[in-house]
């Protein structure tokens, strides 16, 4: 049986398209400034799903999150991975990011799973941009609208599917935990609206993975590799990328 993406689940992690774009950006920073560790700021970084792997790559990662529980989990995870010296947890809100993160202080700023939960996505994006050095990159990962329409349709929740499709913010109603879901065009427009950022990568995260039957996904390393390769190909394929569970943009600060 096929299980559709929910729109809220993470896509392929290590080896997936987002991972590849991020590691390519880290390599770029290293080439430019080999004398120091790449400086990463992970806003809404939670328990470190991205921060800890980036620290393992040798980045100095500051995680800003307003949840003390998430930061405690991050601390444990970083310690267990032996990279706690490279990870700095900071309790803070993206609305007041300038209070805890210096302007232009990071080579790479992540806002993964953040824009769909904040009140004002444009203001959050402006804060992420201000924290990025000129020539550095902002990476945002946000819930996809059309995956949520498909998954709700397949589940027979047609009213919700219709609402997600037609609501200006892609929400199914007041009980929706997310403030918005985006499609690829809306994400590009949001990221480039201020004129300070130029999108270099726009791709899907979890395009086909969620549709792969469990029996196939459990098929061993060769099958996992095959699914990952297929996912990497689909990530940039229009219109497939627009039905990804999450959409990813990596943008350069002018
Ligand atoms: C969906 S999780 C994403 C975690 C991680 N970035 C990832 O991709 O796995 C969203 C995180 O953003 C944090 N968050 C939500 N609103 C925030 C805000 N206004 N300022 C700082 N952190 C926030 C939450 O506490 C949570 O840890």
PDB file of N, CA, C and O and ligand atoms in Angstrom, residues 42-47 49-50 64-67 70 92-95 111-114 117-118 141 246, ligand 1:
ATOM      1  N   UNK A  42      21.816  28.042  13.009  1.00  0.00           N
ATOM      2  CA  UNK A  42      20.642  27.210  12.741  1.00  0.00           C
ATOM      3  C   UNK A  42      19.486  27.740  13.595  1.00  0.00           C
ATOM      4  O   UNK A  42      19.437  27.503  14.805  1.00  0.00           O
ATOM      5  N   UNK A  43      18.580  28.463  12.978  1.00  0.00           N
ATOM      6  CA  UNK A  43      17.503  29.130  13.724  1.00  0.00           C
ATOM      7  C   UNK A  43      16.265  28.225  13.721  1.00  0.00           C
ATOM      8  O   UNK A  43      15.809  27.785  12.664  1.00  0.00           O
ATOM      9  N   UNK A  44      15.745  27.970  14.917  1.00  0.00           N
ATOM     10  CA  UNK A  44      14.697  26.953  15.028  1.00  0.00           C
ATOM     11  C   UNK A  44      15.312  25.580  14.793  1.00  0.00           C
ATOM     12  O   UNK A  44      14.687  24.697  14.211  1.00  0.00           O
ATOM     13  N   UNK A  45      16.547  25.448  15.261  1.00  0.00           N
ATOM     14  CA  UNK A  45      17.314  24.223  14.986  1.00  0.00           C
ATOM     15  C   UNK A  45      16.864  23.028  15.803  1.00  0.00           C
ATOM     16  O   UNK A  45      17.277  21.898  15.547  1.00  0.00           O
ATOM     17  N   UNK A  46      15.985  23.256  16.781  1.00  0.00           N
ATOM     18  CA  UNK A  46      15.415  22.160  17.570  1.00  0.00           C
ATOM     19  C   UNK A  46      16.490  21.304  18.222  1.00  0.00           C
ATOM     20  O   UNK A  46      17.470  21.809  18.778  1.00  0.00           O
ATOM     21  N   UNK A  47      16.313  19.985  18.129  1.00  0.00           N
ATOM     22  CA  UNK A  47      17.216  19.073  18.842  1.00  0.00           C
ATOM     23  C   UNK A  47      18.462  18.737  18.031  1.00  0.00           C
ATOM     24  O   UNK A  47      19.215  17.848  18.414  1.00  0.00           O
ATOM     25  N   UNK A  49      18.876  18.074  14.436  1.00  0.00           N
ATOM     26  CA  UNK A  49      18.858  17.154  13.295  1.00  0.00           C
ATOM     27  C   UNK A  49      19.815  17.619  12.185  1.00  0.00           C
ATOM     28  O   UNK A  49      20.396  16.799  11.484  1.00  0.00           O
ATOM     29  N   UNK A  50      19.958  18.932  12.037  1.00  0.00           N
ATOM     30  CA  UNK A  50      20.916  19.462  11.056  1.00  0.00           C
ATOM     31  C   UNK A  50      22.190  19.919  11.730  1.00  0.00           C
ATOM     32  O   UNK A  50      23.282  19.788  11.173  1.00  0.00           O
ATOM     33  N   UNK A  64      19.848  28.558  17.551  1.00  0.00           N
ATOM     34  CA  UNK A  64      18.924  29.439  18.274  1.00  0.00           C
ATOM     35  C   UNK A  64      17.541  28.808  18.209  1.00  0.00           C
ATOM     36  O   UNK A  64      17.031  28.509  17.119  1.00  0.00           O
ATOM     37  N   UNK A  65      16.961  28.586  19.374  1.00  0.00           N
ATOM     38  CA  UNK A  65      15.624  28.006  19.424  1.00  0.00           C
ATOM     39  C   UNK A  65      14.958  28.516  20.699  1.00  0.00           C
ATOM     40  O   UNK A  65      15.641  28.742  21.701  1.00  0.00           O
ATOM     41  N   UNK A  66      13.642  28.717  20.651  1.00  0.00           N
ATOM     42  CA  UNK A  66      13.017  29.242  21.863  1.00  0.00           C
ATOM     43  C   UNK A  66      12.589  28.148  22.828  1.00  0.00           C
ATOM     44  O   UNK A  66      12.107  28.440  23.920  1.00  0.00           O
ATOM     45  N   UNK A  67      12.787  26.891  22.438  1.00  0.00           N
ATOM     46  CA  UNK A  67      12.357  25.799  23.303  1.00  0.00           C
ATOM     47  C   UNK A  67      13.514  25.259  24.147  1.00  0.00           C
ATOM     48  O   UNK A  67      14.466  24.684  23.613  1.00  0.00           O
ATOM     49  N   UNK A  70      14.002  21.497  23.564  1.00  0.00           N
ATOM     50  CA  UNK A  70      14.718  21.167  22.322  1.00  0.00           C
ATOM     51  C   UNK A  70      16.211  21.394  22.508  1.00  0.00           C
ATOM     52  O   UNK A  70      17.035  20.573  22.080  1.00  0.00           O
ATOM     53  N   UNK A  92      16.470  31.640  22.189  1.00  0.00           N
ATOM     54  CA  UNK A  92      16.109  32.936  21.614  1.00  0.00           C
ATOM     55  C   UNK A  92      15.017  32.767  20.580  1.00  0.00           C
ATOM     56  O   UNK A  92      14.709  31.655  20.142  1.00  0.00           O
ATOM     57  N   UNK A  93      14.451  33.900  20.235  1.00  0.00           N
ATOM     58  CA  UNK A  93      13.333  33.923  19.286  1.00  0.00           C
ATOM     59  C   UNK A  93      13.802  34.554  17.992  1.00  0.00           C
ATOM     60  O   UNK A  93      14.536  35.544  18.021  1.00  0.00           O
ATOM     61  N   UNK A  94      13.355  33.998  16.876  1.00  0.00           N
ATOM     62  CA  UNK A  94      13.749  34.581  15.588  1.00  0.00           C
ATOM     63  C   UNK A  94      13.274  36.038  15.481  1.00  0.00           C
ATOM     64  O   UNK A  94      13.903  36.850  14.806  1.00  0.00           O
ATOM     65  N   UNK A  95      12.209  36.373  16.204  1.00  0.00           N
ATOM     66  CA  UNK A  95      11.719  37.759  16.186  1.00  0.00           C
ATOM     67  C   UNK A  95      12.740  38.733  16.765  1.00  0.00           C
ATOM     68  O   UNK A  95      12.676  39.936  16.491  1.00  0.00           O
ATOM     69  N   UNK A 111      17.062  27.939   8.298  1.00  0.00           N
ATOM     70  CA  UNK A 111      15.734  28.108   8.890  1.00  0.00           C
ATOM     71  C   UNK A 111      14.884  26.944   8.400  1.00  0.00           C
ATOM     72  O   UNK A 111      14.076  27.100   7.490  1.00  0.00           O
ATOM     73  N   UNK A 112      15.130  25.788   8.958  1.00  0.00           N
ATOM     74  CA  UNK A 112      14.461  24.570   8.478  1.00  0.00           C
ATOM     75  C   UNK A 112      13.264  24.249   9.371  1.00  0.00           C
ATOM     76  O   UNK A 112      13.419  24.090  10.584  1.00  0.00           O
ATOM     77  N   UNK A 113      12.096  24.158   8.774  1.00  0.00           N
ATOM     78  CA  UNK A 113      10.898  23.880   9.569  1.00  0.00           C
ATOM     79  C   UNK A 113      10.470  25.081  10.384  1.00  0.00           C
ATOM     80  O   UNK A 113       9.744  24.939  11.381  1.00  0.00           O
ATOM     81  N   UNK A 114      10.909  26.266   9.982  1.00  0.00           N
ATOM     82  CA  UNK A 114      10.662  27.472  10.773  1.00  0.00           C
ATOM     83  C   UNK A 114       9.598  28.382  10.144  1.00  0.00           C
ATOM     84  O   UNK A 114       8.686  28.851  10.833  1.00  0.00           O
ATOM     85  N   UNK A 117       5.915  27.931  10.903  1.00  0.00           N
ATOM     86  CA  UNK A 117       5.379  28.005  12.264  1.00  0.00           C
ATOM     87  C   UNK A 117       5.422  29.419  12.856  1.00  0.00           C
ATOM     88  O   UNK A 117       4.807  29.665  13.894  1.00  0.00           O
ATOM     89  N   UNK A 118       6.148  30.330  12.215  1.00  0.00           N
ATOM     90  CA  UNK A 118       6.228  31.691  12.772  1.00  0.00           C
ATOM     91  C   UNK A 118       5.037  32.530  12.304  1.00  0.00           C
ATOM     92  O   UNK A 118       4.414  32.245  11.277  1.00  0.00           O
ATOM     93  N   UNK A 141      13.716  25.437   4.582  1.00  0.00           N
ATOM     94  CA  UNK A 141      12.992  24.211   4.262  1.00  0.00           C
ATOM     95  C   UNK A 141      11.598  24.393   4.846  1.00  0.00           C
ATOM     96  O   UNK A 141      11.461  24.707   6.038  1.00  0.00           O
ATOM     97  N   UNK A 246       8.329  18.651   1.587  1.00  0.00           N
ATOM     98  CA  UNK A 246       8.901  19.950   1.970  1.00  0.00           C
ATOM     99  C   UNK A 246       9.629  20.534   0.777  1.00  0.00           C
ATOM    100  O   UNK A 246      10.143  19.803  -0.081  1.00  0.00           O
TER     101      UNK A 246
HETATM  102  C1  LIG B   1       9.673  21.736  13.107  1.00  0.00           C
HETATM  103  S1  LIG B   1      10.963  22.095  14.239  1.00  0.00           S
HETATM  104  C2  LIG B   1      12.353  22.043  13.153  1.00  0.00           C
HETATM  105  C3  LIG B   1      13.608  21.599  13.821  1.00  0.00           C
HETATM  106  C4  LIG B   1      14.831  21.501  12.908  1.00  0.00           C
HETATM  107  N1  LIG B   1      15.135  22.790  12.289  1.00  0.00           N
HETATM  108  C5  LIG B   1      14.641  20.448  11.845  1.00  0.00           C
HETATM  109  O1  LIG B   1      14.575  20.792  10.651  1.00  0.00           O
HETATM  110  O2  LIG B   1      14.574  19.267  12.198  1.00  0.00           O
HETATM  111  C6  LIG B   1      10.717  23.818  14.505  1.00  0.00           C
HETATM  112  C7  LIG B   1      11.620  24.373  15.591  1.00  0.00           C
HETATM  113  O3  LIG B   1      11.510  25.793  15.557  1.00  0.00           O
HETATM  114  C8  LIG B   1      11.438  26.277  16.876  1.00  0.00           C
HETATM  115  N2  LIG B   1      10.747  27.572  16.801  1.00  0.00           N
HETATM  116  C9  LIG B   1       9.466  27.804  16.443  1.00  0.00           C
HETATM  117  N3  LIG B   1       9.193  29.121  16.447  1.00  0.00           N
HETATM  118  C10 LIG B   1      10.355  29.740  16.804  1.00  0.00           C
HETATM  119  C11 LIG B   1      10.715  31.105  16.998  1.00  0.00           C
HETATM  120  N4  LIG B   1       9.821  32.080  16.820  1.00  0.00           N
HETATM  121  N5  LIG B   1      11.991  31.386  17.343  1.00  0.00           N
HETATM  122  C12 LIG B   1      12.889  30.383  17.554  1.00  0.00           C
HETATM  123  N6  LIG B   1      12.601  29.068  17.398  1.00  0.00           N
HETATM  124  C13 LIG B   1      11.354  28.751  17.029  1.00  0.00           C
HETATM  125  C14 LIG B   1      10.683  25.209  17.649  1.00  0.00           C
HETATM  126  O4  LIG B   1      10.954  25.261  19.032  1.00  0.00           O
HETATM  127  C15 LIG B   1      11.231  23.945  16.978  1.00  0.00           C
HETATM  128  O5  LIG B   1      12.371  23.470  17.664  1.00  0.00           O
END
